[in-house]
Coordinates of C-alpha atoms and ligand atoms in Angstrom, one line a residue:
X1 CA 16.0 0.4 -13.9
X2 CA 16.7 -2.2 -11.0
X3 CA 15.2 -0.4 -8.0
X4 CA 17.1 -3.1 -5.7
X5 CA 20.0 -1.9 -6.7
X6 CA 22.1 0.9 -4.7
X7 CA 21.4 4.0 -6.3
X8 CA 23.2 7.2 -6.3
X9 CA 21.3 10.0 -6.6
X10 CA 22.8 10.6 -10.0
X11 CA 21.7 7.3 -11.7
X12 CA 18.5 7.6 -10.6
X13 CA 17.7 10.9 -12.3
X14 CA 15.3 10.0 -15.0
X15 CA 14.6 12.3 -18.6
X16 CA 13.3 15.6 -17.8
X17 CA 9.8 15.8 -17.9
X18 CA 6.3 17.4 -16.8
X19 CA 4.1 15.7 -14.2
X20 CA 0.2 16.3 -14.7
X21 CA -1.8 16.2 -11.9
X22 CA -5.6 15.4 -12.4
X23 CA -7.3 16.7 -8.7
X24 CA -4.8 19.0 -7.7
X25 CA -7.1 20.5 -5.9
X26 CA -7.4 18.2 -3.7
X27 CA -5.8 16.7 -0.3
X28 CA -3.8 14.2 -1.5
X29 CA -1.4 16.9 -4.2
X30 CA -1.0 19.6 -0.8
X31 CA 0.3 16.7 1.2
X32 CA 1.7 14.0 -0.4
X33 CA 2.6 15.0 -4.2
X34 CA 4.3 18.4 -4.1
X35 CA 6.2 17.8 -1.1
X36 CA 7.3 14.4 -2.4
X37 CA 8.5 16.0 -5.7
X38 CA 9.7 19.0 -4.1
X39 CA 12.2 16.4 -1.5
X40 CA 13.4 14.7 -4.9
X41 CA 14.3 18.0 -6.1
X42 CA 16.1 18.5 -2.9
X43 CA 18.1 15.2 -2.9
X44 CA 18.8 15.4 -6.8
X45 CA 17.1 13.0 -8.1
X46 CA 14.8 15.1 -10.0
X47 CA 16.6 18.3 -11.9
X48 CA 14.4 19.0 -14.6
X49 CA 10.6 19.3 -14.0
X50 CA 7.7 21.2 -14.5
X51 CA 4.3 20.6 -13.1
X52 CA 0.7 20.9 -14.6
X53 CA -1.8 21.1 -12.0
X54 CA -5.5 20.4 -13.0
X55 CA -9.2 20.0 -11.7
X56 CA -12.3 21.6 -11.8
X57 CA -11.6 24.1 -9.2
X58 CA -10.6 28.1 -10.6
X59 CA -7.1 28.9 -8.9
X60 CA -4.5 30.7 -10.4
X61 CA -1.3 29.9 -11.2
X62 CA 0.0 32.1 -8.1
X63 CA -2.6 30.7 -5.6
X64 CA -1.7 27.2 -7.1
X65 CA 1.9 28.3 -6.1
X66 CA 0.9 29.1 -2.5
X67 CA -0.7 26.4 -1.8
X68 CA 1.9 24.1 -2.9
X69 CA 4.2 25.9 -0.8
X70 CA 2.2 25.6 2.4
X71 CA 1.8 21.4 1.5
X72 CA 5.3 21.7 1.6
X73 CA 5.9 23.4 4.6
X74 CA 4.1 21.4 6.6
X75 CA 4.0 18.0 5.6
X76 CA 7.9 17.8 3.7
X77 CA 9.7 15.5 5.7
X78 CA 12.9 17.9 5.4
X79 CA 13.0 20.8 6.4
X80 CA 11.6 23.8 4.1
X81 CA 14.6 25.9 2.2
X82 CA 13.8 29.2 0.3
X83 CA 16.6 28.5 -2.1
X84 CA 14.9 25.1 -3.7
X85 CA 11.3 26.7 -3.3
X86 CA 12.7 29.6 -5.5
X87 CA 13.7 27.2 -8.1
X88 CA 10.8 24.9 -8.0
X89 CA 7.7 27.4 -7.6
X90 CA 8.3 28.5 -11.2
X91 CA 7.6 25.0 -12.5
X92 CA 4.0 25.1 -10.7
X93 CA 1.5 26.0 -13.2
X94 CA -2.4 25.4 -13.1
X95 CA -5.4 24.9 -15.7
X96 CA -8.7 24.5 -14.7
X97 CA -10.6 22.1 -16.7
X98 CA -13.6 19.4 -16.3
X99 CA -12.7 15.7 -16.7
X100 CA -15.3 15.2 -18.8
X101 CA -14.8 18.5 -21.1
X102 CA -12.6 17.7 -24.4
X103 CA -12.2 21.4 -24.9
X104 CA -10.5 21.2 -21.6
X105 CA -8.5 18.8 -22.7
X106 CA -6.9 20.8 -25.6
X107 CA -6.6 23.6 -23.2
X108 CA -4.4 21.8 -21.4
X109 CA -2.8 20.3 -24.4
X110 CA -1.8 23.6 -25.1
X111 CA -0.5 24.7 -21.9
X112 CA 1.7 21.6 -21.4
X113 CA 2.9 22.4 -24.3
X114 CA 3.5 25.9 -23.5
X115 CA 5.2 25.3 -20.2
X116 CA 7.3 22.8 -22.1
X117 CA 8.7 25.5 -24.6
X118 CA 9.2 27.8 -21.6
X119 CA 11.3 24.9 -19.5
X120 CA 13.1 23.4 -22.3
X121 CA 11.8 20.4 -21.4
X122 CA 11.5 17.3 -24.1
X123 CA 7.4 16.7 -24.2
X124 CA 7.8 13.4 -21.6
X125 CA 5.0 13.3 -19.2
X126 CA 3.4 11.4 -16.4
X127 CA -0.1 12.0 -15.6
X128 CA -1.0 11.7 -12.1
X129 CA -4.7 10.6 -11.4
X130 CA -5.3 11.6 -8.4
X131 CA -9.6 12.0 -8.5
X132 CA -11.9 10.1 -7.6
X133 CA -11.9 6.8 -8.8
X134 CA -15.3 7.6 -11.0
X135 CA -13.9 9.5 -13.3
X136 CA -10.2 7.3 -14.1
X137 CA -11.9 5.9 -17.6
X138 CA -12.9 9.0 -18.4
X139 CA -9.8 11.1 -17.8
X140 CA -8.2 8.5 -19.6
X141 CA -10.4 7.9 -22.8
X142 CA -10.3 12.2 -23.0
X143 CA -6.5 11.7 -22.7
X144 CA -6.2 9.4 -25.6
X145 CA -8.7 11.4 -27.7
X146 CA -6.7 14.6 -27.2
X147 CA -3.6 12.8 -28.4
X148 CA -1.9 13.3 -24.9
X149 CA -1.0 9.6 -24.3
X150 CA 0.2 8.1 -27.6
X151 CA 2.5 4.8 -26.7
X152 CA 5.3 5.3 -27.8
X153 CA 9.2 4.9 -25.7
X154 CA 9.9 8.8 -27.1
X155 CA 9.3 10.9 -25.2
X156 CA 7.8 8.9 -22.6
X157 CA 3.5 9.3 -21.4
X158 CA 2.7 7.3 -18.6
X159 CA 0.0 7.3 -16.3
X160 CA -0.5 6.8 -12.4
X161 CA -3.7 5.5 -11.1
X162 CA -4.4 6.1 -7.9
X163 CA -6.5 3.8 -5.6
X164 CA -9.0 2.2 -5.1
X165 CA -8.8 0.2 -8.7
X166 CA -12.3 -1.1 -9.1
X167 CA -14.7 -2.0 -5.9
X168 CA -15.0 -5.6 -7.1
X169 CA -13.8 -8.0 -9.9
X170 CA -16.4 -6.7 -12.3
X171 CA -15.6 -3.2 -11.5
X172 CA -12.1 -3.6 -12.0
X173 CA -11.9 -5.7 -15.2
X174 CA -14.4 -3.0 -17.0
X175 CA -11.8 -0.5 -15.5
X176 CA -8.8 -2.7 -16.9
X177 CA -10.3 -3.5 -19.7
X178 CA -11.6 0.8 -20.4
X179 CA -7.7 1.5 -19.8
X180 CA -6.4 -1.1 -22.1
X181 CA -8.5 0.3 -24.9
X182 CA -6.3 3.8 -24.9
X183 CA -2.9 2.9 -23.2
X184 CA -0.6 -0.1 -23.0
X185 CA 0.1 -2.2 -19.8
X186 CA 3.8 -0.8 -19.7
X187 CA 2.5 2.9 -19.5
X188 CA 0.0 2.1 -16.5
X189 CA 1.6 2.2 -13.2
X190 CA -1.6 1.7 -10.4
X191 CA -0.5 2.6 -7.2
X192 CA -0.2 0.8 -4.0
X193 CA 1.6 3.6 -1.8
X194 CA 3.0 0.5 0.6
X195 CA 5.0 -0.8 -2.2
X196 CA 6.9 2.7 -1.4
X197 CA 7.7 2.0 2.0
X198 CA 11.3 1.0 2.4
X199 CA 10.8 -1.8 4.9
X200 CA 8.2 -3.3 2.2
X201 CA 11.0 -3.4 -0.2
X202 CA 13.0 -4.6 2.4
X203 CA 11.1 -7.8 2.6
X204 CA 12.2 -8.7 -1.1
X205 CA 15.9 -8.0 0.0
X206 CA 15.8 -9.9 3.4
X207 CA 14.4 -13.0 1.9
X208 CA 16.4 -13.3 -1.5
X209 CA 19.6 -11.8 -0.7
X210 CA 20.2 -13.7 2.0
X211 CA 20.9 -17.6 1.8
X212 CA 19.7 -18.1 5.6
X213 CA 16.0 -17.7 5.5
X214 CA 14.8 -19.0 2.0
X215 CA 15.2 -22.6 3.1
X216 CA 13.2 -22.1 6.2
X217 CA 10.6 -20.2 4.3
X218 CA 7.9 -23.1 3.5
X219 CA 5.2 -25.7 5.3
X220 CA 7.8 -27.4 6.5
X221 CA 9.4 -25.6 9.1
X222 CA 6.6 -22.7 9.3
X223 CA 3.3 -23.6 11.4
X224 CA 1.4 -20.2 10.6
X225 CA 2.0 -16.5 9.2
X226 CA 0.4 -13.5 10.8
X227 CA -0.1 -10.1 8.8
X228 CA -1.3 -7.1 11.0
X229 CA -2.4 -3.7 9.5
X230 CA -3.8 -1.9 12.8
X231 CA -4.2 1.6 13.4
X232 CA -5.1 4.3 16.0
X233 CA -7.2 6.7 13.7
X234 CA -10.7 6.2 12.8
X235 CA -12.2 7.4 9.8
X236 CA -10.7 11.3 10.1
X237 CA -13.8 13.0 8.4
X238 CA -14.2 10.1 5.7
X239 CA -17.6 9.1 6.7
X240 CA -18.6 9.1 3.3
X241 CA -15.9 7.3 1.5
X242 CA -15.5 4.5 4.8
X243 CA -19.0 3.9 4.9
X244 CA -18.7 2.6 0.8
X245 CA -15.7 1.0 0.9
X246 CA -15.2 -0.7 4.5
X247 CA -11.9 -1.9 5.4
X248 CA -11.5 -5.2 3.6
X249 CA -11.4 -2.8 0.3
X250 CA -9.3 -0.2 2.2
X251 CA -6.7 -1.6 3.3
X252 CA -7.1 -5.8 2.6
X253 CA -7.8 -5.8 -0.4
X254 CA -4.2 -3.5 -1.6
X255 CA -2.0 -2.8 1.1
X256 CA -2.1 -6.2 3.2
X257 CA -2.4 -8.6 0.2
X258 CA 0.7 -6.7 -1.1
X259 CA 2.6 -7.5 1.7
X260 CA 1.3 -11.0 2.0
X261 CA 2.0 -11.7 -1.5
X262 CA 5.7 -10.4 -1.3
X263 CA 6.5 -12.6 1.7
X264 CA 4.9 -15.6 0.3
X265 CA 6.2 -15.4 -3.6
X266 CA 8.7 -17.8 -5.1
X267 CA 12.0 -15.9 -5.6
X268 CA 11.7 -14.2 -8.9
X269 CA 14.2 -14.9 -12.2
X270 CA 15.1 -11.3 -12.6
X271 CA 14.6 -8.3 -10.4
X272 CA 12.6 -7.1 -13.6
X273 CA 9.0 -5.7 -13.1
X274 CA 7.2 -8.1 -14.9
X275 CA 9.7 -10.9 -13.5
X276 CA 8.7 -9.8 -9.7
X277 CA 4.9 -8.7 -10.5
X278 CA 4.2 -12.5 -12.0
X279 CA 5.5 -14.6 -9.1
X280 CA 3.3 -11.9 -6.2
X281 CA 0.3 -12.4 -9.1
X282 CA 0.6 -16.2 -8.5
X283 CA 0.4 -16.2 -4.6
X284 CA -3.1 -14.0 -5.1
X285 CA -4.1 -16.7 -7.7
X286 CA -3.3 -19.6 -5.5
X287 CA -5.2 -18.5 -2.3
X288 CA -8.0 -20.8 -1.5
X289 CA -11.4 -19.7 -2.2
X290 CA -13.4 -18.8 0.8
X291 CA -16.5 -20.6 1.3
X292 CA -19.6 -18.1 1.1
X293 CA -21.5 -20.6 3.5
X294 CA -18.5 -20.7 5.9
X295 CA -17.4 -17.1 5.2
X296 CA -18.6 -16.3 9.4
X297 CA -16.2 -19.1 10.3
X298 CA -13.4 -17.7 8.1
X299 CA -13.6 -14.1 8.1
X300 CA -14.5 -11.9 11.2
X301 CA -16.2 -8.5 10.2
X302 CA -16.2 -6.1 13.3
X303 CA -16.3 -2.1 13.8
X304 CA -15.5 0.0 16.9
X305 CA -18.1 1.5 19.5
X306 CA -17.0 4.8 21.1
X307 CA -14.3 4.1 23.6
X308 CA -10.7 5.8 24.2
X309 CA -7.8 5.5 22.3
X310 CA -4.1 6.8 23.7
X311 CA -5.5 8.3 26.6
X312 CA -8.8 10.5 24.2
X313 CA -12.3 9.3 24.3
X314 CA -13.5 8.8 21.0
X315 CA -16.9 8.5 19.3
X316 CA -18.3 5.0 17.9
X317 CA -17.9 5.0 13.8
X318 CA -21.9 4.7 13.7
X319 CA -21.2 8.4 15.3
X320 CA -18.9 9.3 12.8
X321 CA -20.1 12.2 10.3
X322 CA -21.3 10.3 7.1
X323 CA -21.9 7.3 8.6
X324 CA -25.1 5.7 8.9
X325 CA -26.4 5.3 12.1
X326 CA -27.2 1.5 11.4
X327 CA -24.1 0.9 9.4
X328 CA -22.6 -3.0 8.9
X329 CA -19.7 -1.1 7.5
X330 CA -16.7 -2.9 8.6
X331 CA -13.8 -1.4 10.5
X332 CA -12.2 -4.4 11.6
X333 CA -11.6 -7.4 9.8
X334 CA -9.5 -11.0 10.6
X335 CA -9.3 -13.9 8.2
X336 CA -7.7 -17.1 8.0
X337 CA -6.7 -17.8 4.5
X338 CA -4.8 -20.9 2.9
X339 CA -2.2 -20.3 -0.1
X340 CA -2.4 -23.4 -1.9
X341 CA 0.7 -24.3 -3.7
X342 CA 3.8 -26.4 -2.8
X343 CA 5.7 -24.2 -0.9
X344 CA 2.5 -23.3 1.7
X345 CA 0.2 -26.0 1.5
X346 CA -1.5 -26.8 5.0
X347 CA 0.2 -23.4 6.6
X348 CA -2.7 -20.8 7.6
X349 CA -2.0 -17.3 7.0
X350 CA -3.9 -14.9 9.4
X351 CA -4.8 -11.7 8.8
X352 CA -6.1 -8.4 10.4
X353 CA -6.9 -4.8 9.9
X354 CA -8.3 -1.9 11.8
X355 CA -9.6 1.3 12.8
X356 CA -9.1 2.7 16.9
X357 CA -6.4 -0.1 17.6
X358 CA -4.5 0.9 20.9
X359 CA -1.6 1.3 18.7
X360 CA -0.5 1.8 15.1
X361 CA 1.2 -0.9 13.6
X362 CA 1.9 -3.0 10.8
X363 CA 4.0 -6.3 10.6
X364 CA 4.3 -9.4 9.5
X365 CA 5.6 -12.1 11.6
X366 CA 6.3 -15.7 10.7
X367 CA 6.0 -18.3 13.4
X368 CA 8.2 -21.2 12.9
X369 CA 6.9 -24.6 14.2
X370 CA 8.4 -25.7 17.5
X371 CA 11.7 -28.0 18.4
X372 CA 10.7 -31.7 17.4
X373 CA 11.1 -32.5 21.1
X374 CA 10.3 -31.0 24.1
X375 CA 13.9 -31.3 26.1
X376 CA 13.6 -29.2 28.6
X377 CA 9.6 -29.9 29.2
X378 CA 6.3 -29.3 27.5
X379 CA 5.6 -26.4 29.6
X380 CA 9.0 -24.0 29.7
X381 CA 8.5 -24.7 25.5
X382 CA 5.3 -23.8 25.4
X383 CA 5.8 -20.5 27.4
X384 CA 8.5 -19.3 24.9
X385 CA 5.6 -19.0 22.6
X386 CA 8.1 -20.0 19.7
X387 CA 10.7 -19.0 17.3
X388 CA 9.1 -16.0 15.6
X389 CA 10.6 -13.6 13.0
X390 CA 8.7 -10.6 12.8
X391 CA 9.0 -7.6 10.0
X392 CA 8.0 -4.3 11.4
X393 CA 7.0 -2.4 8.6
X394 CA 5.7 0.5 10.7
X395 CA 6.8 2.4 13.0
X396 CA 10.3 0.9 14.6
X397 CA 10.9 -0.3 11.0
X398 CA 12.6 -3.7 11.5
X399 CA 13.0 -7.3 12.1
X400 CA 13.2 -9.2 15.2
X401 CA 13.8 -12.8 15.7
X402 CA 12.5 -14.7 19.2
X403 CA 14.5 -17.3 20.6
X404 CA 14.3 -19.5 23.7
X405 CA 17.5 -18.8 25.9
X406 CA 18.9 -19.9 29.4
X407 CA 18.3 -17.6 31.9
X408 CA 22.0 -17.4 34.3
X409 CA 21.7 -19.6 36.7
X410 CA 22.4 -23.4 38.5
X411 CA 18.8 -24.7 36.8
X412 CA 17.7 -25.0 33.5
X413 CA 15.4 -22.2 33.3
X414 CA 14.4 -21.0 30.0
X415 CA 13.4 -17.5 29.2
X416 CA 12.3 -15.4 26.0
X417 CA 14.7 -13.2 24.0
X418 CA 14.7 -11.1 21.2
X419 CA 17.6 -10.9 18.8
X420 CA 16.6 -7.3 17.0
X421 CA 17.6 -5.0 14.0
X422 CA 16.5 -1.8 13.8
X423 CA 16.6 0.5 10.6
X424 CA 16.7 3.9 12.6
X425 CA 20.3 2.2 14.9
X426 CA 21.3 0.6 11.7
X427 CA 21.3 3.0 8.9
X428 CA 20.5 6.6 11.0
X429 CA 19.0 8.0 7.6
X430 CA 15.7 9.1 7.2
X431 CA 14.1 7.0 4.7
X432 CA 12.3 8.8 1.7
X433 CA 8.8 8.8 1.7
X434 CA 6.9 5.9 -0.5
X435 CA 5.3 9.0 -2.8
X436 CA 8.8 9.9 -3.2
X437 CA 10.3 6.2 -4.5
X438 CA 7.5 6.0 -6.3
X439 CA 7.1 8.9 -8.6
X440 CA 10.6 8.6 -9.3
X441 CA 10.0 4.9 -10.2
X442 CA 6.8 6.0 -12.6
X443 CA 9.2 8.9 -13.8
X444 CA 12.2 6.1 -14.6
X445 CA 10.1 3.6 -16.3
X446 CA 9.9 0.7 -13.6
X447 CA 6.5 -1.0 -12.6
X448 CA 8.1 -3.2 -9.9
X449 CA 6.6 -1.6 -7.4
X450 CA 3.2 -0.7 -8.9
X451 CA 0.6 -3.3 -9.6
X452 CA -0.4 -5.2 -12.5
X453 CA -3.6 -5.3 -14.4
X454 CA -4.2 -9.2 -13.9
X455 CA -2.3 -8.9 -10.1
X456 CA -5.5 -6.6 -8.7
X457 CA -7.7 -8.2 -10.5
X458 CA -6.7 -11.8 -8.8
X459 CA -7.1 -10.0 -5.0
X460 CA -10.1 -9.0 -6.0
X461 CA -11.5 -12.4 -7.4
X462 CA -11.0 -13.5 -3.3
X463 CA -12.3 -10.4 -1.8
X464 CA -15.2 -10.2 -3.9
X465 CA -17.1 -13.3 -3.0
X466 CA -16.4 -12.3 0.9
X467 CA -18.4 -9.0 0.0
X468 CA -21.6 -10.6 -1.6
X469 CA -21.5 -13.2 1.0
X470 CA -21.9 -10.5 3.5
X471 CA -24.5 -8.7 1.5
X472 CA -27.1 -11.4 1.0
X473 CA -26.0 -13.2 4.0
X474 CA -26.7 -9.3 5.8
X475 CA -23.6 -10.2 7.9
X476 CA -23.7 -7.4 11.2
X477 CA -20.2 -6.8 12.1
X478 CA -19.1 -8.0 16.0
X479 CA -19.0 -4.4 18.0
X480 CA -15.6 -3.9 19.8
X481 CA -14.4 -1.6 22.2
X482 CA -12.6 1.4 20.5
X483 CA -9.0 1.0 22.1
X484 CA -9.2 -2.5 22.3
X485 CA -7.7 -5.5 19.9
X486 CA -10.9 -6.1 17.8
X487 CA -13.9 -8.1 18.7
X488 CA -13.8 -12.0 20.6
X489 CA -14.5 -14.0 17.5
X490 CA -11.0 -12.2 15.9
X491 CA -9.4 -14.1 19.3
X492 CA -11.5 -16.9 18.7
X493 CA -10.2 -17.2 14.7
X494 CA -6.6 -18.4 16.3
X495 CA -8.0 -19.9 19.7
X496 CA -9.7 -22.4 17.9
X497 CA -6.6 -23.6 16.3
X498 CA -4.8 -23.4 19.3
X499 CA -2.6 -20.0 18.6
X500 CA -3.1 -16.5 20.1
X501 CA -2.4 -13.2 18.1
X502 CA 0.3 -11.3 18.7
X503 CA 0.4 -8.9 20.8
X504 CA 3.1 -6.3 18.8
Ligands
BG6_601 C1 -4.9 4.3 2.9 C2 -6.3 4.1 3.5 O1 -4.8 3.7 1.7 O2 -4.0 3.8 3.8 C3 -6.4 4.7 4.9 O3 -7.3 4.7 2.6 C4 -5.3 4.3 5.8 O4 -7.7 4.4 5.4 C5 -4.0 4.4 5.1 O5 -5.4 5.0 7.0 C6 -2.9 3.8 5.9 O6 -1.6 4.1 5.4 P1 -0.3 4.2 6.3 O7 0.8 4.5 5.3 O8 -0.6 5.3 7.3 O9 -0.2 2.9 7.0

């Protein structure tokens, strides 16, 4: 189904089914899963579901029950109604089982099976990995040994994988290549939850289904492209998991090159999955190689010292529990990176991400080059700061354009404006959350907004080569201020091209 279409709740509702969730123990089911299935419930989309809860943990089905209940009452966006609960808590079942166990895996057999006689419910399933990512090939191959996963259109098995896929571009082919061996592409759906966010989506919408902007949208009216992915939080308690990964893999890698690869595609033939995941593929495939000897000049690695962020004082990540005290882990990184092909040749793309920002946010703002001629002098112009059209994606979800305008008057004085749209004004509707669009996406069939095998393992094929050339290169990150916008060579990235960052 065409997720760009307007959809009623009613033509969204996909074939009953059961969702399987592998680590439903875990943090990631209480907050995000069960409420997000529980909210479709409440909005119709979903009317016929049950829900398999597995890991290696012993709960019962009861306690299973509770806990789903509390994840729901304090992380639903709506608000918590006794009526839905009663009909969806009886859908909640659990099995303990270990990943690597077959028995466990015709355990389970038999209880999906059993809770699908007891709903009624047609024997389509989604299986939701939500583990850690050592043990995807394994839940996988058990899946396709137990007979769980067989491709075929009816009724429906489909799988979601949940991030990180792969560390590097070895890791990630062995995993592609480990998932390809039990279950075909169109039953995979990896998961990039920013592909759920409406104002992500909204980026396809603005560009192609308006004619104003597509003919603006290239080298030759754009000078440069800035992408920012900063937040407040540090690591929250995930020492252990930061410390390995490092924010290039956290966030760069997925979330940002998602976003920069959906405003820099060609517009796609169809608003198909494939149609749409081929021309964001080719953006990853055409960015320019970064130079391991010139990957200090190109890439800025920096993490936070203690410091204070909105008004708390806040510990240094080397502080942080599970961090070692002489980490190079980085918590801040800026790159300049070229996407060379005809439509961006020549046009740097910038990009940052971080921990302990002074505020959260995430954008994407395209500055367009200046008026051919400086009428009304070099320096009013050059105080505007230029045209720039920037896409909040989070929080204040919207776009805003900056123009140069005459300020009232008997001189020609020229002052900054901002013409602005903002969803919350616009639409006044909550949007749903991205767990929510996307489950019901996985649950419909459509991988448009989930990534494909050769699309992760082209971002990786860049990011890779930046992370050995920091290992053997034994790159330290720059130390900034927690609170503060990142460490002076992230200024000096843009200074020494003559632009400044934004300050959103
Ligand atoms: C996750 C990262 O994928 O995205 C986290 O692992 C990060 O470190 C989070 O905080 C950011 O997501 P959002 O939706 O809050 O921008």
């Amino acid at each position: 189904m065409n997720p760009f279409r307007a959809d009623t709740p009613s033509d969204r509702t996909p074939e009953p089914a059961t969702v399987v969730i592998f680590g439903a123990s875990g943090d990631l089911t209480q907050r995000k899963l069960i409420p997000a299935i529980y909210n479709l419930i409440v909005e119709r989309h979903l009317t016929r579901v049950a829900i398999v809860g597995t890991s290696r943990s012993e709960i019962s089905d009861d306690a299973f029950r509770e806990r789903a209940r509390n994840g729901v009452e304090q992380h639903s966006r709506g608000t918590f109604a006794e009526d839905v609960w009663e009909h969806f808590a009886p859908g909640l079942y659990y099995q303990q089982g270990g990943f690597d166990d077959p028995e466990a895996y015709q355990a389970l057999k038999a209880r999906i099976e059993e809770v699908e006689k007891e709903h009624n419910l047609p024997g389509n399933r989604l299986f939701y990995l939500s583990t850690p990512p050592s043990v995807f090939a394994t839940i996988i191959r058990r899946l396709g040994e137990a007979g769980l996963v067989d491709p075929k259109e009816e009724p429906f098995a489909r799988v979601i994988v949940e991030k990180p896929f792969g560390k590097d571009l070895a890791s990630a082919k062995q995993l592609n290549a480990e998932v390809h061996e039990v279950l075909k592409e169109d039953q995979v759906f990896r998961i990039d939850h920013y592909l759920g966010k409406e104002t992500v989506q909204n980026l396809l919408v603005f560009r192609f289904a308006n004619g104003i902007f597509e003919p603006l949208w290239n080298s030759k009216y754009v000078d440069h492209v800035q992408i920012t992915g900063a937040e407040t939080l540090g690591v929250e308690g995930r020492g252990g998991y930061f410390e390995k990964a490092g924010i290039l893999r956290d966030m760069v890698q997925n979330h940002l090159f998602q976003v920069l690869s959906l405003a820099a595609m060609e517009p796609p033939v169809s608003f198909d999955a494939n149609a749409v995941r081929s021309e964001k593929t080719k953006v990853l495939q055409a960015l320019r190689p970064i130079d391991p000897h010139r990957v200090t000049e190109r890439v800025v690695r920096g993490q936070y010292a203690a410091g204070s962020v909105l008004g708390a004082d806040v510990p240094g990540y080397r502080e942080e529990d599970g961090t070692d005290p002489k980490s190079r882990t980085e918590t801040f990184v800026a790159m300049k990176l070229f996407v060379d092909n005809w439509r961006w040749a020549g046009v740097p793309f910038y990009l940052r991400s971080a921990k302990r920002m002074p505020k959260k946010v995430t954008e994407i703002a395209i500055h367009f080059k200046s008026a051919p001629l400086p009428l009304f002098g070099r320096e009013q112009m050059a105080d505007l700061g230029g045209n720039v059209l920037a896409v909040r994606i989070q929080p204040d979800e919207g776009i805003t354009l900056g123009l140069g305008s005459k300020v009232p008057g008997q001189s020609i004085e020229i002052a900054p404006v901002t013409m602005e749209f903002r969803y919350a004004s616009s639409f006044g509707v909550e949007a749903p959350e991205a767990y929510e669009r996307l489950l019901l996406d996985a649950l419909n069939g459509d991988g448009t907004l989930f990534t494909r095998g050769d699309e992760v393992e082209a971002s990786w094929r860049f990011i890779t080569p930046i992370h050995e050339a920091w290992e053997t290169q034994k790159v330290e990150p720059e130390l900034y201020e927690a609170g503060s916008w990142g460490p002076d060579d992230a200024h000096q990235l843009l200074a020494a091209d003559g632009r400044r960052w934004r300050r959103p």
